[in-house]
Amino acid sequence: MIPGKAQNLAVGVIMAWVLGLTVPISAIAIGDGSKLKIAQIRYSGSWDTRKKAPLVLAQEVRFRTSIDVQLTPTVVGITEPAFFELPFALLTGNSRFRLSARERSLLKKWLEGGGFLLVDNTGRSEPSPGFDQSIRSLISDMFPNRTFKKIPPQHVLYRTFYVLDYPVGRVIRRPFLEGLFLDGRVAVVYSQNDLTGAMDRDRLGAWTYDVSPGGEEQRERAKRLATNIIQYAMCLDYKDDQVHLDHLLHKRRWKIQAPTIQAP
Amino acid sequence: MFEQIRNFLFGESMDEDLSSHSSEWIQLGDWSLASQVGVALLVLMILGLTLWNLRRATGLWGRATVLGLRLGVIAILLFAFYQPAQLQEVTAQSTNSILLLLDNSSSMTLGHEMGMRKDAVVDFVQDQREAIRALEETNVVESYRFGEQLKPVDWRKINEHLDATDAHTYFLKSFEELSERYRNRDVGGILLVSDGIDNGRTSQSLADGDDLDRESLRVLRAFDAPIHTFSLDKGIIHDVSVHAIRTSSFAFKRNTTTIEADVRVHGYTGQEVEVELLEEKQLVRTAKLQIKPGRTTYTVSFEFSPERVGDQVYAVRVKPFPDEITLENNERHVVIRVSRDKIRVLQIAGHPSWDVRFLRNHLRQKPGIQLISFFILINTSSSIGIVDPSETALIPFPAEELFVNELASFDLIIFQDFNYGPFSTPQHLHRVRDYVQQGGAFLMIGGRLAMTAGGYQDTELTDILPVDLTPSRLGDSMLDTQSFQAGLTRAGQTHAITQLAFRPEDNVTIWNSLPKLEGLNKTNGLDNEGLALVIHPTIKTGGGEAMPVIAINEPGRGRSAVVASDSLWRWKLPMIGHGGDGEQYNKLLGNLVRWLVRDPDFELVRVTSSKSVRSLGERMELEVRVYTPDYRPAVNQSVSLRILKRLQPGTKLSKPFEVAVEEISDRTDENGRWSFGYDTTQPGIFDVEVRTLVSGRQMTATTVFVVNDERPEMRDTVGTDQLLSLIASSTDGEHRSLNEGIAGLSFQPPRVSEVISRTVHERWNVPGVFFCACILFGLEWWVRRRLGLI
């Protein structure tokens, strides 16, 4: 019987080998500037709770899709000039935080200009109330007339690549995602299920956290959700174009059903 | 004796034996007010003195007698002062006019039993000549022919004067002109002979209701005389005609539009009539009508969806029967301006990218654009192959459906870094080429899978792209990954696509402030009459020219453009980071799309016609408008125009054609307009082509109009009795057929009298007045003496 940690190590080595052999030749941009870079926002607070998750996310997207992804991690501050060169950004945390006025102003301008922000509450045992309050306060400061709204199960986000019924992460605390809608698109997606926790690895390449209650199947669904979110960020709602809708509804008999979460 | 004495004393009496005379008292003395006041004061003074003198008289009777006599004298003097006379006028009744109106329109050339309709009218006048002469004994009979114009004729020579050449029949206009001629004259009645076909306002208003409109009634009743109408016997006339077409003058591409046509059938029953709808002479729809007994008018409705934008010529045509009286009215045309409701755009991307995403976001936010995107989400070696397909939202790329069935339904096709190799696309690229050459629009956006890097140099698309995709002979990579500052060419400084500011120098400044692009698809220069708008600052083609970044051309009837970079999105979000607002990106893409799909509002040169369908001989008015690139009127702009007649059915401005008007040139006025009138001398479909130079670039505009050979009179060959009957009944006249003649018709008696003689009998200067004055004065003197007053 192989001990747990050694087992994880073996899986990691095998995965690395598989990835190395079978990573597809994806379409790539002419210049590096047009590649998808998953930028982790650095801010004053617990911004780096999931250090390896951005890399794993990039690898998963590259492995599964035709998107040209830069695997080198990118960390950026909102006030840095490079921030506006990066249309996709990740903001994670598990404690209270507050952006400066300048950061809020630039972030607002970035979102309105087309930027997409994935926010992940990485609270360990439950969604961090401090982080939750901070992100809602941030949205309220930037857009006084708007607030997070639940993204309904039939939203195109759940079928931009994979067909998903409900959102998951390392855990399933909230069976829904919330979003900030700007000009008909979701500009900010907020997960309280520690989505990046399902994709974080340790120094040896093993998964940092177990996923519950669904185990590895749930981890796979978390990766799929992340892939969908990336696809949405880059393709928007094109899957809502009628030709796709007709095909999916009539040929695949596809439906969405939200899960029922049992109270602990 | 007594009469002589009376005449001597009081003047000649008036002749009471005259049958019509009148008399009245008149005053010959024309005294001023001052004179009359003076006389009045004198009278009062005399009366006053008289009363003063009578104060000494005794006896009431004496005083009254003197006063009465004095008043009598004063009255006679006043009578003489005002010089009264009697005016005697002798009058006599004058004759009135009876008007004979004869229809001279071209419909009178149609058959009527043994000859033409006008022959029947000539026979009628000749048959009724005795009755007409009888009318002339008490009236003045005047005859006219009418149609387009009213012209007096001699009814005795009617066979010479009636030639049935008027192209229209205007009842109301003719009566208005007649009314003006007889404004101050007495009309006893009107005899109107016609086949009942009217092309004017009266029949139009009758078509809307069952009675004549108020204006027509006013004109007809202005004569205050009966109008007796005579209609021709119908006989058997065989004719099928398209009487009218109803449709909107505007339609939207791919939106259902309806054309309704009224078909009139005479002389047939039980047969089937085939009615066709044609677009630009191509058959679109067919309908069949079953002719029913007793029914002459049928309405056919065609529903269709126009597929081409612009002024389109539609015709409704009824297949002729062999024995029809005329074939002139079997076809009618209408021109419908077809506009886009929404621009349908197909975006095919080889993979998701920020360039793809920002372009899609831009297009989807335009309310006038209907966007369908296909993104290739996986690669052939992707791990997705091991996933159950039901767990993904991926669909097969519908190459067949897009490129075979639906291609023509799009206004713009975009290939964005699209690898044509897989998904059966190579076999369809010739369709894309044909689609563009037949009027479609195509945009290729660069990337590693596009242009030469994508292997497109071996495809049919090279026939339509504005750039040469031939690979470098030296084997150099056709991709450059470095950042660069895109620059405008001379044409790009003022072209509508790349004009982000009105003034060229401001435009250059804006372009220089845009963020650098990253990555370029290199080409071998321009091709297919391509025009470079934006270029690389340093990289040259093999021929030494600046490397195009944005280039356009117009292959065949379509338009094509190339953007040789996949980083245009950097002019959006990164531009915002540089302090801009990203609107230049929106404006550039908006301009590009509008130019590609030939948005009419984007056209700086426009030509319109006053009416899209004219009858032969009518004048066609054309108006040309030219704008500067910022859409202000182009003043004193040189413009040239020519008119081409299509010789064969088919596409506009394509050969063969015949030059109807050789190219003529002129200049626009202060409003940027130029008007040109064209007298139509031949029937057919005509294309108008206008050319001008705006900001150094040749601009053209076109429109189309139709000249019908049809004479309006032939639109409906059988008139109805309804109009003639209503004209008669509304004026207390009678409606008869020709063979009933004019005997027994009633007319108004003359209503106008003339003064034959006028005599003035002065009554103030007769001897009787003098004698009366003397007698009264003498009596007064005697009474005054008796009373002791003198």
mmCIF file of N, CA and C in Angstrom, chain A residues 22 24-37 63-68 84-88 109-110 113-116 159-163 183-185 224 231 233-239 241 243-244 247-248 252, chain B residues 350-354 357-358 360-361 364-365 371-379 381-384 387 389-396 417 447-449 479-481 518-521 566-567 569-570 572-574 576-578:
data_model
loop_
_atom_site.group_PDB
_atom_site.id
_atom_site.type_symbol
_atom_site.label_atom_id
_atom_site.label_comp_id
_atom_site.label_asym_id
_atom_site.label_seq_id
_atom_site.Cartn_x
_atom_site.Cartn_y
_atom_site.Cartn_z
ATOM 1 N N THR A 22 1.334 15.006 -24.003
ATOM 2 C CA THR A 22 0.084 15.172 -24.761
ATOM 3 C C THR A 22 -0.410 16.601 -24.840
ATOM 4 N N PRO A 24 -1.442 19.727 -26.263
ATOM 5 C CA PRO A 24 -1.701 19.962 -27.674
ATOM 6 C C PRO A 24 -1.028 21.230 -28.154
ATOM 7 N N ILE A 25 -0.875 21.298 -29.477
ATOM 8 C CA ILE A 25 -0.356 22.518 -30.073
ATOM 9 C C ILE A 25 -1.536 23.475 -30.194
ATOM 10 N N SER A 26 -1.610 24.387 -29.279
ATOM 11 C CA SER A 26 -2.745 25.294 -29.338
ATOM 12 C C SER A 26 -2.406 26.476 -30.217
ATOM 13 N N ALA A 27 -3.450 27.104 -30.716
ATOM 14 C CA ALA A 27 -3.272 28.305 -31.528
ATOM 15 C C ALA A 27 -2.615 29.370 -30.664
ATOM 16 N N ILE A 28 -1.665 30.067 -31.227
ATOM 17 C CA ILE A 28 -0.976 31.064 -30.428
ATOM 18 C C ILE A 28 -0.985 32.393 -31.138
ATOM 19 N N ALA A 29 -1.007 33.465 -30.359
ATOM 20 C CA ALA A 29 -1.006 34.806 -30.898
ATOM 21 C C ALA A 29 0.344 35.106 -31.521
ATOM 22 N N ILE A 30 0.324 36.141 -32.406
ATOM 23 C CA ILE A 30 1.580 36.540 -33.035
ATOM 24 C C ILE A 30 2.530 37.071 -31.967
ATOM 25 N N GLY A 31 2.001 37.961 -31.159
ATOM 26 C CA GLY A 31 2.837 38.534 -30.115
ATOM 27 C C GLY A 31 2.386 38.042 -28.750
ATOM 28 N N ASP A 32 3.302 38.133 -27.793
ATOM 29 C CA ASP A 32 2.957 37.663 -26.447
ATOM 30 C C ASP A 32 1.868 38.493 -25.809
ATOM 31 N N GLY A 33 1.767 39.740 -26.252
ATOM 32 C CA GLY A 33 0.799 40.614 -25.607
ATOM 33 C C GLY A 33 -0.629 40.140 -25.747
ATOM 34 N N SER A 34 -0.914 39.359 -26.760
ATOM 35 C CA SER A 34 -2.284 38.929 -26.978
ATOM 36 C C SER A 34 -2.595 37.599 -26.324
ATOM 37 N N LYS A 35 -1.629 36.985 -25.659
ATOM 38 C CA LYS A 35 -1.909 35.724 -24.975
ATOM 39 C C LYS A 35 -2.760 35.982 -23.751
ATOM 40 N N LEU A 36 -3.449 34.928 -23.339
ATOM 41 C CA LEU A 36 -4.198 35.012 -22.085
ATOM 42 C C LEU A 36 -3.185 34.906 -20.942
ATOM 43 N N LYS A 37 -3.192 35.931 -20.124
ATOM 44 C CA LYS A 37 -2.348 35.888 -18.928
ATOM 45 C C LYS A 37 -3.276 35.980 -17.735
ATOM 46 N N PHE A 63 -4.571 22.926 -21.719
ATOM 47 C CA PHE A 63 -4.720 21.493 -21.966
ATOM 48 C C PHE A 63 -6.057 21.193 -22.629
ATOM 49 N N ARG A 64 -7.067 21.911 -22.228
ATOM 50 C CA ARG A 64 -8.424 21.558 -22.648
ATOM 51 C C ARG A 64 -8.917 22.342 -23.860
ATOM 52 N N THR A 65 -8.390 23.521 -24.081
ATOM 53 C CA THR A 65 -8.984 24.395 -25.093
ATOM 54 C C THR A 65 -7.946 24.848 -26.111
ATOM 55 N N SER A 66 -8.399 25.696 -27.027
ATOM 56 C CA SER A 66 -7.505 26.222 -28.070
ATOM 57 C C SER A 66 -6.966 27.593 -27.699
ATOM 58 N N ILE A 67 -7.171 28.014 -26.459
ATOM 59 C CA ILE A 67 -6.741 29.349 -26.055
ATOM 60 C C ILE A 67 -5.228 29.365 -25.862
ATOM 61 N N ASP A 68 -4.610 30.398 -26.362
ATOM 62 C CA ASP A 68 -3.174 30.587 -26.194
ATOM 63 C C ASP A 68 -2.945 31.221 -24.825
ATOM 64 N N PHE A 84 -3.603 47.462 -17.267
ATOM 65 C CA PHE A 84 -4.534 47.647 -18.382
ATOM 66 C C PHE A 84 -4.131 46.842 -19.620
ATOM 67 N N GLU A 85 -2.970 46.178 -19.554
ATOM 68 C CA GLU A 85 -2.582 45.283 -20.648
ATOM 69 C C GLU A 85 -3.130 43.885 -20.416
ATOM 70 N N LEU A 86 -3.801 43.687 -19.262
ATOM 71 C CA LEU A 86 -4.232 42.350 -18.858
ATOM 72 C C LEU A 86 -5.745 42.333 -18.689
ATOM 73 N N PRO A 87 -6.482 41.850 -19.656
ATOM 74 C CA PRO A 87 -7.938 41.902 -19.558
ATOM 75 C C PRO A 87 -8.544 40.896 -18.586
ATOM 76 N N PHE A 88 -7.772 39.919 -18.094
ATOM 77 C CA PHE A 88 -8.319 38.942 -17.154
ATOM 78 C C PHE A 88 -7.513 39.024 -15.862
ATOM 79 N N LYS A 109 -12.432 51.750 -13.938
ATOM 80 C CA LYS A 109 -12.171 52.096 -15.333
ATOM 81 C C LYS A 109 -11.792 50.844 -16.124
ATOM 82 N N TRP A 110 -11.037 49.974 -15.507
ATOM 83 C CA TRP A 110 -10.604 48.740 -16.165
ATOM 84 C C TRP A 110 -11.790 47.838 -16.459
ATOM 85 N N GLY A 113 -13.860 49.294 -19.201
ATOM 86 C CA GLY A 113 -13.179 49.235 -20.487
ATOM 87 C C GLY A 113 -13.134 47.849 -21.081
ATOM 88 N N GLY A 114 -13.628 46.846 -20.337
ATOM 89 C CA GLY A 114 -13.670 45.496 -20.880
ATOM 90 C C GLY A 114 -12.965 44.461 -20.041
ATOM 91 N N GLY A 115 -12.384 44.849 -18.929
ATOM 92 C CA GLY A 115 -11.688 43.882 -18.098
ATOM 93 C C GLY A 115 -12.645 42.908 -17.436
ATOM 94 N N PHE A 116 -12.141 41.721 -17.107
ATOM 95 C CA PHE A 116 -12.942 40.680 -16.448
ATOM 96 C C PHE A 116 -12.234 40.272 -15.168
ATOM 97 N N ARG A 159 -22.309 27.079 -19.766
ATOM 98 C CA ARG A 159 -22.207 26.221 -20.965
ATOM 99 C C ARG A 159 -21.288 26.834 -22.005
ATOM 100 N N THR A 160 -20.363 27.658 -21.604
ATOM 101 C CA THR A 160 -19.449 28.216 -22.595
ATOM 102 C C THR A 160 -18.498 27.153 -23.131
ATOM 103 N N PHE A 161 -18.238 26.148 -22.347
ATOM 104 C CA PHE A 161 -17.387 25.048 -22.826
ATOM 105 C C PHE A 161 -17.951 23.724 -22.327
ATOM 106 N N TYR A 162 -17.937 23.587 -21.008
ATOM 107 C CA TYR A 162 -18.581 22.409 -20.426
ATOM 108 C C TYR A 162 -20.019 22.749 -20.066
ATOM 109 N N VAL A 163 -20.819 21.708 -19.982
ATOM 110 C CA VAL A 163 -22.187 21.892 -19.520
ATOM 111 C C VAL A 163 -22.198 21.606 -18.031
ATOM 112 N N ASP A 183 -23.137 46.507 -19.056
ATOM 113 C CA ASP A 183 -23.374 46.519 -20.516
ATOM 114 C C ASP A 183 -23.709 45.140 -21.059
ATOM 115 N N GLY A 184 -24.532 44.415 -20.319
ATOM 116 C CA GLY A 184 -24.992 43.127 -20.805
ATOM 117 C C GLY A 184 -24.018 41.986 -20.639
ATOM 118 N N ARG A 185 -22.864 42.207 -20.025
ATOM 119 C CA ARG A 185 -21.929 41.099 -19.792
ATOM 120 C C ARG A 185 -21.635 41.013 -18.307
ATOM 121 N N ARG A 224 -13.495 22.454 -14.511
ATOM 122 C CA ARG A 224 -14.375 22.742 -15.642
ATOM 123 C C ARG A 224 -15.043 24.108 -15.469
ATOM 124 N N GLN A 231 -13.420 30.820 -20.578
ATOM 125 C CA GLN A 231 -14.049 30.871 -21.909
ATOM 126 C C GLN A 231 -15.046 32.017 -21.979
ATOM 127 N N ALA A 233 -14.954 34.756 -20.265
ATOM 128 C CA ALA A 233 -14.205 36.015 -20.297
ATOM 129 C C ALA A 233 -13.716 36.330 -21.711
ATOM 130 N N MET A 234 -13.396 35.267 -22.479
ATOM 131 C CA MET A 234 -12.805 35.481 -23.803
ATOM 132 C C MET A 234 -13.803 35.370 -24.946
ATOM 133 N N CYS A 235 -14.937 34.744 -24.681
ATOM 134 C CA CYS A 235 -15.923 34.564 -25.760
ATOM 135 C C CYS A 235 -17.244 35.249 -25.454
ATOM 136 N N LEU A 236 -17.372 35.717 -24.231
ATOM 137 C CA LEU A 236 -18.634 36.325 -23.787
ATOM 138 C C LEU A 236 -19.793 35.367 -24.027
ATOM 139 N N ASP A 237 -20.883 35.876 -24.539
ATOM 140 C CA ASP A 237 -22.116 35.079 -24.601
ATOM 141 C C ASP A 237 -22.361 34.498 -25.973
ATOM 142 N N TYR A 238 -21.308 34.178 -26.695
ATOM 143 C CA TYR A 238 -21.538 33.725 -28.064
ATOM 144 C C TYR A 238 -22.334 32.431 -28.091
ATOM 145 N N LYS A 239 -22.262 31.680 -26.995
ATOM 146 C CA LYS A 239 -23.060 30.444 -26.952
ATOM 147 C C LYS A 239 -24.549 30.737 -26.839
ATOM 148 N N ASP A 241 -25.900 32.781 -28.981
ATOM 149 C CA ASP A 241 -26.350 32.980 -30.355
ATOM 150 C C ASP A 241 -27.297 31.842 -30.708
ATOM 151 N N VAL A 243 -28.077 29.925 -33.056
ATOM 152 C CA VAL A 243 -27.702 28.675 -33.717
ATOM 153 C C VAL A 243 -27.140 27.692 -32.709
ATOM 154 N N HIS A 244 -26.433 28.222 -31.707
ATOM 155 C CA HIS A 244 -25.882 27.323 -30.699
ATOM 156 C C HIS A 244 -26.974 26.845 -29.749
ATOM 157 N N HIS A 247 -29.013 24.129 -31.235
ATOM 158 C CA HIS A 247 -28.312 22.850 -31.269
ATOM 159 C C HIS A 247 -28.282 22.237 -29.881
ATOM 160 N N LEU A 248 -27.980 23.028 -28.904
ATOM 161 C CA LEU A 248 -27.853 22.487 -27.556
ATOM 162 C C LEU A 248 -29.196 22.053 -27.002
ATOM 163 N N ARG A 252 -29.142 18.088 -27.989
ATOM 164 C CA ARG A 252 -28.507 17.463 -26.834
ATOM 165 C C ARG A 252 -29.479 17.270 -25.683
ATOM 166 N N GLY B 350 -10.544 31.401 -35.250
ATOM 167 C CA GLY B 350 -9.796 30.150 -35.135
ATOM 168 C C GLY B 350 -9.581 29.713 -33.701
ATOM 169 N N HIS B 351 -9.684 30.649 -32.770
ATOM 170 C CA HIS B 351 -9.542 30.349 -31.350
ATOM 171 C C HIS B 351 -9.951 31.593 -30.576
ATOM 172 N N PRO B 352 -10.368 31.399 -29.317
ATOM 173 C CA PRO B 352 -10.680 32.594 -28.515
ATOM 174 C C PRO B 352 -9.412 33.393 -28.265
ATOM 175 N N SER B 353 -9.544 34.680 -28.325
ATOM 176 C CA SER B 353 -8.421 35.573 -28.040
ATOM 177 C C SER B 353 -8.992 36.922 -27.639
ATOM 178 N N TRP B 354 -8.149 37.767 -27.136
ATOM 179 C CA TRP B 354 -8.636 39.085 -26.735
ATOM 180 C C TRP B 354 -9.087 39.885 -27.944
ATOM 181 N N ARG B 357 -12.438 38.600 -28.712
ATOM 182 C CA ARG B 357 -13.394 38.973 -27.671
ATOM 183 C C ARG B 357 -13.795 40.426 -27.765
ATOM 184 N N PHE B 358 -12.836 41.327 -27.981
ATOM 185 C CA PHE B 358 -13.177 42.751 -28.035
ATOM 186 C C PHE B 358 -13.956 43.072 -29.314
ATOM 187 N N ARG B 360 -16.000 40.956 -30.824
ATOM 188 C CA ARG B 360 -17.365 40.469 -30.600
ATOM 189 C C ARG B 360 -18.129 41.411 -29.671
ATOM 190 N N ASN B 361 -17.453 41.867 -28.619
ATOM 191 C CA ASN B 361 -18.124 42.778 -27.687
ATOM 192 C C ASN B 361 -18.564 44.054 -28.394
ATOM 193 N N ARG B 364 -21.598 43.101 -30.790
ATOM 194 C CA ARG B 364 -22.840 42.709 -30.126
ATOM 195 C C ARG B 364 -23.525 43.887 -29.456
ATOM 196 N N GLN B 365 -22.768 44.942 -29.202
ATOM 197 C CA GLN B 365 -23.383 46.095 -28.561
ATOM 198 C C GLN B 365 -24.064 47.022 -29.551
ATOM 199 N N LEU B 371 -25.321 39.447 -34.803
ATOM 200 C CA LEU B 371 -24.021 38.782 -34.850
ATOM 201 C C LEU B 371 -24.151 37.297 -34.556
ATOM 202 N N ILE B 372 -23.502 36.496 -35.377
ATOM 203 C CA ILE B 372 -23.385 35.065 -35.098
ATOM 204 C C ILE B 372 -21.903 34.733 -35.122
ATOM 205 N N SER B 373 -21.439 34.158 -34.035
ATOM 206 C CA SER B 373 -20.010 33.846 -33.918
ATOM 207 C C SER B 373 -19.803 32.346 -33.843
ATOM 208 N N PHE B 374 -18.732 31.923 -34.440
ATOM 209 C CA PHE B 374 -18.270 30.555 -34.266
ATOM 210 C C PHE B 374 -16.801 30.623 -33.876
ATOM 211 N N PHE B 375 -16.516 30.076 -32.711
ATOM 212 C CA PHE B 375 -15.132 30.046 -32.255
ATOM 213 C C PHE B 375 -14.688 28.585 -32.213
ATOM 214 N N ILE B 376 -13.552 28.330 -32.746
ATOM 215 C CA ILE B 376 -13.009 26.974 -32.655
ATOM 216 C C ILE B 376 -12.385 26.868 -31.272
ATOM 217 N N LEU B 377 -13.022 26.089 -30.406
ATOM 218 C CA LEU B 377 -12.636 26.095 -28.997
ATOM 219 C C LEU B 377 -11.594 25.047 -28.639
ATOM 220 N N ILE B 378 -11.416 24.081 -29.501
ATOM 221 C CA ILE B 378 -10.445 23.030 -29.179
ATOM 222 C C ILE B 378 -9.549 22.794 -30.372
ATOM 223 N N ASN B 379 -8.450 22.155 -30.094
ATOM 224 C CA ASN B 379 -7.563 21.711 -31.158
ATOM 225 C C ASN B 379 -7.808 20.235 -31.421
ATOM 226 N N SER B 381 -5.931 17.837 -31.234
ATOM 227 C CA SER B 381 -5.292 16.911 -30.308
ATOM 228 C C SER B 381 -5.667 17.210 -28.866
ATOM 229 N N SER B 382 -6.699 17.995 -28.700
ATOM 230 C CA SER B 382 -7.095 18.360 -27.349
ATOM 231 C C SER B 382 -7.605 17.153 -26.582
ATOM 232 N N SER B 383 -7.458 17.235 -25.264
ATOM 233 C CA SER B 383 -7.902 16.138 -24.398
ATOM 234 C C SER B 383 -9.401 16.048 -24.307
ATOM 235 N N ILE B 384 -10.076 16.985 -24.898
ATOM 236 C CA ILE B 384 -11.535 16.970 -24.811
ATOM 237 C C ILE B 384 -12.104 15.726 -25.465
ATOM 238 N N VAL B 387 -13.734 13.176 -23.213
ATOM 239 C CA VAL B 387 -14.896 13.566 -22.410
ATOM 240 C C VAL B 387 -16.169 13.202 -23.167
ATOM 241 N N PRO B 389 -19.340 13.664 -24.928
ATOM 242 C CA PRO B 389 -19.804 14.875 -25.610
ATOM 243 C C PRO B 389 -20.997 15.529 -24.921
ATOM 244 N N SER B 390 -21.801 14.742 -24.236
ATOM 245 C CA SER B 390 -22.963 15.342 -23.577
ATOM 246 C C SER B 390 -22.550 16.244 -22.426
ATOM 247 N N GLU B 391 -21.299 16.155 -22.006
ATOM 248 C CA GLU B 391 -20.845 17.004 -20.910
ATOM 249 C C GLU B 391 -20.245 18.314 -21.407
ATOM 250 N N THR B 392 -20.202 18.485 -22.700
ATOM 251 C CA THR B 392 -19.666 19.732 -23.240
ATOM 252 C C THR B 392 -20.735 20.460 -24.039
ATOM 253 N N ALA B 393 -20.476 21.732 -24.229
ATOM 254 C CA ALA B 393 -21.389 22.554 -25.031
ATOM 255 C C ALA B 393 -20.845 22.738 -26.438
ATOM 256 N N LEU B 394 -19.942 21.877 -26.829
ATOM 257 C CA LEU B 394 -19.324 22.024 -28.144
ATOM 258 C C LEU B 394 -20.254 21.489 -29.215
ATOM 259 N N ILE B 395 -20.286 22.170 -30.334
ATOM 260 C CA ILE B 395 -21.078 21.686 -31.463
ATOM 261 C C ILE B 395 -20.152 21.551 -32.663
ATOM 262 N N PRO B 396 -20.476 20.693 -33.571
ATOM 263 C CA PRO B 396 -19.633 20.569 -34.772
ATOM 264 C C PRO B 396 -19.661 21.871 -35.559
ATOM 265 N N ASP B 417 -8.286 35.173 -37.584
ATOM 266 C CA ASP B 417 -7.252 34.195 -37.234
ATOM 267 C C ASP B 417 -7.827 32.788 -37.343
ATOM 268 N N GLY B 447 -3.342 36.938 -37.598
ATOM 269 C CA GLY B 447 -2.960 36.033 -36.530
ATOM 270 C C GLY B 447 -2.113 34.923 -37.131
ATOM 271 N N ARG B 448 -1.720 33.994 -36.310
ATOM 272 C CA ARG B 448 -0.831 32.927 -36.784
ATOM 273 C C ARG B 448 -1.538 31.956 -37.713
ATOM 274 N N LEU B 449 -2.850 31.986 -37.707
ATOM 275 C CA LEU B 449 -3.601 31.070 -38.576
ATOM 276 C C LEU B 449 -4.191 31.794 -39.787
ATOM 277 N N LEU B 479 5.515 36.377 -40.459
ATOM 278 C CA LEU B 479 5.002 36.948 -39.211
ATOM 279 C C LEU B 479 6.095 37.788 -38.576
ATOM 280 N N ASP B 480 5.689 38.904 -38.027
ATOM 281 C CA ASP B 480 6.613 39.726 -37.247
ATOM 282 C C ASP B 480 6.014 39.910 -35.872
ATOM 283 N N THR B 481 6.758 39.587 -34.824
ATOM 284 C CA THR B 481 6.186 39.591 -33.474
ATOM 285 C C THR B 481 6.457 40.869 -32.714
ATOM 286 N N GLU B 518 0.930 44.826 -31.626
ATOM 287 C CA GLU B 518 1.958 43.818 -31.387
ATOM 288 C C GLU B 518 1.692 42.652 -32.318
ATOM 289 N N GLY B 519 2.580 42.475 -33.267
ATOM 290 C CA GLY B 519 2.439 41.352 -34.181
ATOM 291 C C GLY B 519 1.832 41.775 -35.499
ATOM 292 N N LEU B 520 2.415 41.265 -36.573
ATOM 293 C CA LEU B 520 1.989 41.669 -37.911
ATOM 294 C C LEU B 520 2.045 40.474 -38.847
ATOM 295 N N ASN B 521 1.027 40.324 -39.665
ATOM 296 C CA ASN B 521 1.057 39.358 -40.774
ATOM 297 C C ASN B 521 1.667 40.079 -41.977
ATOM 298 N N ASP B 566 -3.346 40.808 -35.046
ATOM 299 C CA ASP B 566 -4.348 40.265 -34.122
ATOM 300 C C ASP B 566 -4.355 41.035 -32.811
ATOM 301 N N SER B 567 -3.881 42.279 -32.839
ATOM 302 C CA SER B 567 -3.785 43.023 -31.578
ATOM 303 C C SER B 567 -4.493 44.364 -31.637
ATOM 304 N N TRP B 569 -7.173 45.026 -30.441
ATOM 305 C CA TRP B 569 -7.848 45.230 -29.156
ATOM 306 C C TRP B 569 -7.028 46.150 -28.261
ATOM 307 N N ARG B 570 -5.742 46.305 -28.560
ATOM 308 C CA ARG B 570 -4.901 47.146 -27.724
ATOM 309 C C ARG B 570 -5.304 48.619 -27.839
ATOM 310 N N LYS B 572 -8.217 49.479 -27.391
ATOM 311 C CA LYS B 572 -9.394 49.599 -26.515
ATOM 312 C C LYS B 572 -8.945 49.672 -25.056
ATOM 313 N N LEU B 573 -8.742 48.538 -24.392
ATOM 314 C CA LEU B 573 -8.429 48.543 -22.963
ATOM 315 C C LEU B 573 -7.077 49.201 -22.661
ATOM 316 N N PRO B 574 -5.999 48.816 -23.333
ATOM 317 C CA PRO B 574 -4.736 49.508 -23.048
ATOM 318 C C PRO B 574 -4.803 51.000 -23.337
ATOM 319 N N ILE B 576 -7.348 52.880 -22.808
ATOM 320 C CA ILE B 576 -7.961 53.455 -21.605
ATOM 321 C C ILE B 576 -6.905 53.606 -20.520
ATOM 322 N N GLY B 577 -6.029 52.611 -20.430
ATOM 323 C CA GLY B 577 -4.954 52.703 -19.436
ATOM 324 C C GLY B 577 -3.999 53.849 -19.733
ATOM 325 N N HIS B 578 -3.928 54.257 -20.975
ATOM 326 C CA HIS B 578 -3.053 55.364 -21.346
ATOM 327 C C HIS B 578 -3.731 56.714 -21.178
#
